[in-house]
mmCIF file of C-alpha atoms and ligand atoms in Angstrom:
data_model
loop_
_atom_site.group_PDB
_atom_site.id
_atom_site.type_symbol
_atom_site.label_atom_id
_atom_site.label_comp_id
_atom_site.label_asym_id
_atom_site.label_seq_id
_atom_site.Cartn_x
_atom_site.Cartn_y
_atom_site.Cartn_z
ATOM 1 C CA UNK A 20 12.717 -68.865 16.043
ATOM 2 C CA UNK A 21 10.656 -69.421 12.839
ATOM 3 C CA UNK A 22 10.429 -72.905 14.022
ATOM 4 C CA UNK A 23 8.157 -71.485 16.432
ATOM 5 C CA UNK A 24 5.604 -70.758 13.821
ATOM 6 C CA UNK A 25 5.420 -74.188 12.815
ATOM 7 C CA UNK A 26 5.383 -76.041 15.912
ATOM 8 C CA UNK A 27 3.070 -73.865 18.010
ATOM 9 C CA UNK A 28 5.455 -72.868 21.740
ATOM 10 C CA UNK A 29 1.659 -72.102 23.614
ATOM 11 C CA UNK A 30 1.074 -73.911 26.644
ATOM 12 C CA UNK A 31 -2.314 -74.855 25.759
ATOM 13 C CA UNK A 32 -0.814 -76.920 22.703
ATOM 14 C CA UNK A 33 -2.298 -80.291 21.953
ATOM 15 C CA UNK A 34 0.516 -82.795 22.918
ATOM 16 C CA UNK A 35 1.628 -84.450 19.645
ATOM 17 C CA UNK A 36 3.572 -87.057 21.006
ATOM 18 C CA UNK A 37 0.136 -88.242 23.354
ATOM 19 C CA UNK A 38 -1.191 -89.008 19.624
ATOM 20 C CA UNK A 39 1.265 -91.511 18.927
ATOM 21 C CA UNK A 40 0.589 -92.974 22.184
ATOM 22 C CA UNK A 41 -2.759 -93.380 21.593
ATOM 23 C CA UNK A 42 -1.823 -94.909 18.211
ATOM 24 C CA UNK A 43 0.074 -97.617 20.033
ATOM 25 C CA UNK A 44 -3.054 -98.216 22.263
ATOM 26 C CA UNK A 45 -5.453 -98.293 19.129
ATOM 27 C CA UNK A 46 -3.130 -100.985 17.472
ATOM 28 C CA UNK A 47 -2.790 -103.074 20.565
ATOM 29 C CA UNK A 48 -6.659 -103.325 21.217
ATOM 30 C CA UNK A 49 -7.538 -103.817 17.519
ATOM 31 C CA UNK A 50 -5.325 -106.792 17.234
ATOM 32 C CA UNK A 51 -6.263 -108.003 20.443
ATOM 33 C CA UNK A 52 -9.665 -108.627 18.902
ATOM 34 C CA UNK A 53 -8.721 -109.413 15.599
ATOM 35 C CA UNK A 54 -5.050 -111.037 15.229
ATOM 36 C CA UNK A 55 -5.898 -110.001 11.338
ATOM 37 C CA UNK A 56 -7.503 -106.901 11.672
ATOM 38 C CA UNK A 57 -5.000 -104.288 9.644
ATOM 39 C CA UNK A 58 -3.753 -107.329 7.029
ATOM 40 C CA UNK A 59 -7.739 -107.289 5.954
ATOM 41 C CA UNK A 60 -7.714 -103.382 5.976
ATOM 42 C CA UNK A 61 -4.680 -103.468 3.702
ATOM 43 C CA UNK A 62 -6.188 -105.873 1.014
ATOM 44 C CA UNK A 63 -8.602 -102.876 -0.300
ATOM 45 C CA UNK A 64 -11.937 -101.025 0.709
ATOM 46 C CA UNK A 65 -15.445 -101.813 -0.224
ATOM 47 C CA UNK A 66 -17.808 -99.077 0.965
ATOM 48 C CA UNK A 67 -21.368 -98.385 0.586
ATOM 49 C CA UNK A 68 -21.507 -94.881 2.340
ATOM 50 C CA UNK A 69 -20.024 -91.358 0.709
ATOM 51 C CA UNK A 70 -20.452 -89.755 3.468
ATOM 52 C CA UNK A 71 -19.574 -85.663 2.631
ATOM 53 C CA UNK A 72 -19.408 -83.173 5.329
ATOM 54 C CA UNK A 73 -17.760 -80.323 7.437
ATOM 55 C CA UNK A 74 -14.599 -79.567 8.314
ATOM 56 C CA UNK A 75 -15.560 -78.610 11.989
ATOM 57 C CA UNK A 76 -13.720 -80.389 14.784
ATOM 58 C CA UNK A 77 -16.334 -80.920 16.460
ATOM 59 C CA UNK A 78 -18.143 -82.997 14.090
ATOM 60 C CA UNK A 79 -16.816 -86.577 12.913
ATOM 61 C CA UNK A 80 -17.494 -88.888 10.213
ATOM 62 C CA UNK A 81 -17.050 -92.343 11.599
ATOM 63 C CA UNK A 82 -18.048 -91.277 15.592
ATOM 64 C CA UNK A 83 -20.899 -90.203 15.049
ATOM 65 C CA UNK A 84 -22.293 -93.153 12.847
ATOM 66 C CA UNK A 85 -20.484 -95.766 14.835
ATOM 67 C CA UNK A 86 -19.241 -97.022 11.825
ATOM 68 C CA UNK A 87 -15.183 -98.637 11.307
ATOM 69 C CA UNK A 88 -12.151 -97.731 9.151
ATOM 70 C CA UNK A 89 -13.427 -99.554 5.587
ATOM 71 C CA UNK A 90 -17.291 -98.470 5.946
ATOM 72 C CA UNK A 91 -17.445 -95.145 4.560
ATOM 73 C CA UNK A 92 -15.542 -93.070 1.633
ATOM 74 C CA UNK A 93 -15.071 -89.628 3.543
ATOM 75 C CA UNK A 94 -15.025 -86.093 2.238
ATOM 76 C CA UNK A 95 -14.842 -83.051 4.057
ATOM 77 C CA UNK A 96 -14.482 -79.174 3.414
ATOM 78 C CA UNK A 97 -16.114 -75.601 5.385
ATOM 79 C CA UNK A 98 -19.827 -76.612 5.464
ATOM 80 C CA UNK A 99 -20.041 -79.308 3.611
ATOM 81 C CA UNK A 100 -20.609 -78.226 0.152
ATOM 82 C CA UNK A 101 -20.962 -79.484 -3.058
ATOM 83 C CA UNK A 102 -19.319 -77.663 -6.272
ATOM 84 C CA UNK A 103 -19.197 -78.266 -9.743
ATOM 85 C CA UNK A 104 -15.882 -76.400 -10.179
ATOM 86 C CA UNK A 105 -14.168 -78.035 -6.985
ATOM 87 C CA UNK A 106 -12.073 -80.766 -8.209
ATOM 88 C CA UNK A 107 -11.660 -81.688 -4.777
ATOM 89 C CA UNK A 108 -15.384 -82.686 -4.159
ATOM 90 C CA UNK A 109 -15.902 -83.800 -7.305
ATOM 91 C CA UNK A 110 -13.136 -86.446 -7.946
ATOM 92 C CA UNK A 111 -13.817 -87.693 -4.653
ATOM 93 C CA UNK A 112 -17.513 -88.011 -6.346
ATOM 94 C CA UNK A 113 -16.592 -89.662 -9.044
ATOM 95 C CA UNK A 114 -14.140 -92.551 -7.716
ATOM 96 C CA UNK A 115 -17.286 -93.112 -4.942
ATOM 97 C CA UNK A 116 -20.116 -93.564 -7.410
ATOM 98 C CA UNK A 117 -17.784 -94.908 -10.514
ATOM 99 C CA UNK A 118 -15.222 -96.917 -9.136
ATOM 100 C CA UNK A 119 -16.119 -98.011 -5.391
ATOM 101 C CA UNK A 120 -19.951 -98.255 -6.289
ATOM 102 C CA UNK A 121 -21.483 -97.014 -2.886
ATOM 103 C CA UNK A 122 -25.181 -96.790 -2.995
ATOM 104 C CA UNK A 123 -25.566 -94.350 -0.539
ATOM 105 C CA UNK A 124 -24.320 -90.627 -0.798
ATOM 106 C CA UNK A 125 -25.089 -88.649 2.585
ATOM 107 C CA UNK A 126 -24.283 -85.204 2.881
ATOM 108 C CA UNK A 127 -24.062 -84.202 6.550
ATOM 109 C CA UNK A 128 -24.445 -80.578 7.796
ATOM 110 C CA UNK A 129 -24.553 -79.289 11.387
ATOM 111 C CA UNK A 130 -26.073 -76.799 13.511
ATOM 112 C CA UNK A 131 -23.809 -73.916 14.804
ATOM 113 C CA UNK A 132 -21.813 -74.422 11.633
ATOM 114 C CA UNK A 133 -19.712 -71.274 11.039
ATOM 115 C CA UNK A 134 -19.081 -71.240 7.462
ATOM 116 C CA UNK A 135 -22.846 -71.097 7.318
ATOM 117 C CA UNK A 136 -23.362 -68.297 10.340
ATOM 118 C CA UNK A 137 -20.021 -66.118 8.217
ATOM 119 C CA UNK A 138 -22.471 -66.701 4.790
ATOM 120 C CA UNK A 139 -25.506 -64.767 6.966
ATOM 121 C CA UNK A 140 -23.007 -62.168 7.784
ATOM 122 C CA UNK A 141 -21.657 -59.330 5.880
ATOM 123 C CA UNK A 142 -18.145 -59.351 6.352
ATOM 124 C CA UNK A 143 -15.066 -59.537 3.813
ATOM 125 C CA UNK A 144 -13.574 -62.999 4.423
ATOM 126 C CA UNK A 145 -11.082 -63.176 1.754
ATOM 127 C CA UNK A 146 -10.388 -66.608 -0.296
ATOM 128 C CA UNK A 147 -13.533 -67.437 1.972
ATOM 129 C CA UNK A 148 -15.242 -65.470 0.003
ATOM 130 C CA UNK A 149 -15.694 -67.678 -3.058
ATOM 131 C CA UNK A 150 -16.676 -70.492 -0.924
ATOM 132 C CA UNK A 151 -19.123 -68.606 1.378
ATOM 133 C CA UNK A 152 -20.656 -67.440 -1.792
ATOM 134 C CA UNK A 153 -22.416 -70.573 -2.268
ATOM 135 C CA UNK A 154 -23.622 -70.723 0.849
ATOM 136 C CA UNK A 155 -25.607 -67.030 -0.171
ATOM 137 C CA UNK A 156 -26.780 -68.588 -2.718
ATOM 138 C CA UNK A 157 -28.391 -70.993 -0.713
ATOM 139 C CA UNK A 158 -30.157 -67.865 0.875
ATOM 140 C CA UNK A 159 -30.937 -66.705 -2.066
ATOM 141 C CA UNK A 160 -32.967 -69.385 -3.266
ATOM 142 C CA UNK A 161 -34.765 -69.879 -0.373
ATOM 143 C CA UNK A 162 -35.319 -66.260 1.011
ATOM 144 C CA UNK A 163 -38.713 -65.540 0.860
ATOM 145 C CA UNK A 164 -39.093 -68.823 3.632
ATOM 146 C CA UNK A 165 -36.060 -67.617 5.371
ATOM 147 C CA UNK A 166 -36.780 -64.201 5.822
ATOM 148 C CA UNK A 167 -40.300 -64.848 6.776
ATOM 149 C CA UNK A 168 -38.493 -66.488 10.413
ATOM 150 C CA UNK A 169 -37.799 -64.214 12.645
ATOM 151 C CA UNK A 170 -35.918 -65.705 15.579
ATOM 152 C CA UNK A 171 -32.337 -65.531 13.745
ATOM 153 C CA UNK A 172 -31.350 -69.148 15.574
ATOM 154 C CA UNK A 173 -34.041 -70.357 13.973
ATOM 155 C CA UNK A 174 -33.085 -69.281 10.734
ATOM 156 C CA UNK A 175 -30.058 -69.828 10.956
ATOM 157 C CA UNK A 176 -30.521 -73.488 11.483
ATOM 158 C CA UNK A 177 -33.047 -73.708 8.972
ATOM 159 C CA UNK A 178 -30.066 -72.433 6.459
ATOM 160 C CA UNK A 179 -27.337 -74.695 7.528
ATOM 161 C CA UNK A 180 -30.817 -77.699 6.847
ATOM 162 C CA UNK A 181 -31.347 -76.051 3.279
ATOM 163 C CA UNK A 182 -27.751 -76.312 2.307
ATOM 164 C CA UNK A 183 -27.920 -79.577 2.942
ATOM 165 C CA UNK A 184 -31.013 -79.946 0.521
ATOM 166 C CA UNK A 185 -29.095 -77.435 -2.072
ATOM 167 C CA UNK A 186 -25.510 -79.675 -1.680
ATOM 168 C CA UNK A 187 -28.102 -82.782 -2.173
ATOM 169 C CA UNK A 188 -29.917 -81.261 -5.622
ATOM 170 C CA UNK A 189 -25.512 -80.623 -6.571
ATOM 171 C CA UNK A 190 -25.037 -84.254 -5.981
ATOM 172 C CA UNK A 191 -27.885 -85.270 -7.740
ATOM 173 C CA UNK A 192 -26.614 -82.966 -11.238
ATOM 174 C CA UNK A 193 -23.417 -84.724 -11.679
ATOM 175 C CA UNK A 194 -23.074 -86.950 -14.050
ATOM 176 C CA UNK A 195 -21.588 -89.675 -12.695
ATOM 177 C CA UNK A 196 -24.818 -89.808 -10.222
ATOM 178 C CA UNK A 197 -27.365 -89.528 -12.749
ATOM 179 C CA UNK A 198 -25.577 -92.436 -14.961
ATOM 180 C CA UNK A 199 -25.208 -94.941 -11.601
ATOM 181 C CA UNK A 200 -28.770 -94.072 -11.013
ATOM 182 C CA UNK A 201 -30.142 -95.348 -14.662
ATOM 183 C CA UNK A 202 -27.902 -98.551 -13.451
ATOM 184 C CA UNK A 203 -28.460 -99.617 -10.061
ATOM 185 C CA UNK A 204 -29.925 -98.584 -6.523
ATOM 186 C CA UNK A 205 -27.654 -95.313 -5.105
ATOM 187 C CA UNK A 206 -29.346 -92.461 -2.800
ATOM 188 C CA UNK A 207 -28.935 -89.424 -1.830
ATOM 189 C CA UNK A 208 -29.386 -88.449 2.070
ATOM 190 C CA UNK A 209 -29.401 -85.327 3.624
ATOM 191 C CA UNK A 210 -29.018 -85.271 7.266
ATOM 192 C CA UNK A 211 -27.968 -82.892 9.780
ATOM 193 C CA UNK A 212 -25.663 -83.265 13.094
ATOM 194 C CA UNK A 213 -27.111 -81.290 16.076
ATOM 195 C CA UNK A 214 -24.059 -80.638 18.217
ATOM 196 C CA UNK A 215 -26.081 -79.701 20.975
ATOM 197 C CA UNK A 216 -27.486 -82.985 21.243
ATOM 198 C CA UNK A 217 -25.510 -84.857 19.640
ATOM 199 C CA UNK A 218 -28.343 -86.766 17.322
ATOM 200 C CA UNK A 219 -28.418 -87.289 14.018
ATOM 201 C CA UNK A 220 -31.443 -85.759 12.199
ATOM 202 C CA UNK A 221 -32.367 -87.526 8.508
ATOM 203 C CA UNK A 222 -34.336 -84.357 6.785
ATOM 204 C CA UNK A 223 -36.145 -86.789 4.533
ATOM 205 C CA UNK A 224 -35.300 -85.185 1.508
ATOM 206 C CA UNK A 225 -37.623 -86.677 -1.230
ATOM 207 C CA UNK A 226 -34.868 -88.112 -3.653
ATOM 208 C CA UNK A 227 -36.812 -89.357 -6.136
ATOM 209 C CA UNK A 228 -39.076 -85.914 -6.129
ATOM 210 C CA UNK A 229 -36.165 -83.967 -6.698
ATOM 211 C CA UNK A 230 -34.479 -85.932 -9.511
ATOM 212 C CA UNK A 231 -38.296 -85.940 -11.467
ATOM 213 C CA UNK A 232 -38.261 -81.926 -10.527
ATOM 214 C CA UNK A 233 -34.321 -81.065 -11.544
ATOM 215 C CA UNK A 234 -34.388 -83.646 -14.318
ATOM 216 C CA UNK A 235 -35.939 -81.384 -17.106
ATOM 217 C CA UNK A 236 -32.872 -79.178 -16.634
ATOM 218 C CA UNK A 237 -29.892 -80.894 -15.357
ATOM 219 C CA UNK A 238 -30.276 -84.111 -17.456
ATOM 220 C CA UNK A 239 -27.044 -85.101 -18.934
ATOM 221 C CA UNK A 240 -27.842 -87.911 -21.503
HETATM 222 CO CO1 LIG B 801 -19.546 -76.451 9.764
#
């Protein structure tokens, strides 16, 4: 009966074997347009996008952007954050900007993101707790702007927008940024998904403004 555990016995369970079906389907109509399409995959990726952002379900990488397979170098974790003690986030960093070269590193929040509602909350969340703490953080920083808005949707999406700014600035400190910067064109982009919607919103964040500001303490060489 442990097996149960595992496999999930509720009737409202996704049918795994349906994903394999669609797999076949995929295949079929890929090579139907191009006889070659998975032997080019195979021979290695080139792409320009990092694209870093959350975990939810409900919001994709590739879908949203209409991008393919091969177009952008993906990272995802609970609302989309940026951490200079995550190996995770920062490996997958460091082979983007070193090794694969993109010039463009977007990190993509949403609104209705709930590892940014559970950071407004006070609630014990346990090994969420670490991660959430960023998030407060974020609040923090910015809390005489926040806690001037009263409507708490409001400020709630104005959070999950200025932890995309604050994961942005934690991009931006890394080394291996700061070096590709001093050696070619890369950029930082913070956007946010409105799943109500379903548009993409660019927040304009002034890259260059923010790498003159942070400079004086964050420069690395
Ligand atoms: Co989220």
């Amino acid at each position: 009966m442990s097996n149960n555990i595992i496999v999930g016995t509720k009737e409202t369970d996704m049918n795994i074997q349906k994903i394999f079906d669609n797999n076949k389907d995929w295949v079929a109509t890929k090579l139907a347009l191009d006889p070659n399409y998975f032997n080019d995959l195979s021979e290695g990726q080139n792409p320009e996008i990092l694209y870093i952002g959350c975990s939810d379900s409900r919001v994709t990488a590739e879908e949203l952007m209409g991008i393919n397979p091969g177009d952008a170098f993906v990272h995802r974790n609970i609302a989309n954050m940026v951490n200079n003690s995550d190996l995770s986030s920062m490996t997958v960093i460091d082979y983007a900007v070193t090794h694969l070269k993109v010039s463009h590193i977007v990190v993509c929040g949403h609104y209705y993101c709930g590892g940014v509602k559970a950071a407004m909350q006070s609630a014990d969340l346990g090994i969420l707790n670490p991660w959430l703490r960023n998030i407060r953080d974020v609040y923090r920083l910015h809390k005489d702007e926040l806690n001037k808005i009263e409507d708490e949707d409001s400020k709630y999406k104005r959070l999950v927008e200025l932890n995309v700014q604050e994961q942005c600035v934690n991009v931006i400190k890394t080394a291996q940024v700061q070096k590709a910067h001093r050696e070619r064109n890369i950029t930082v982009h913070g956007w946010v998904f409105d799943i109500k919607s379903g548009k993409l919103i660019d927040l304009q964040i002034d890259f260059d403004h923010i790498l003159k500001e942070i400079m004086e303490i964050y420069r690395l060489s």
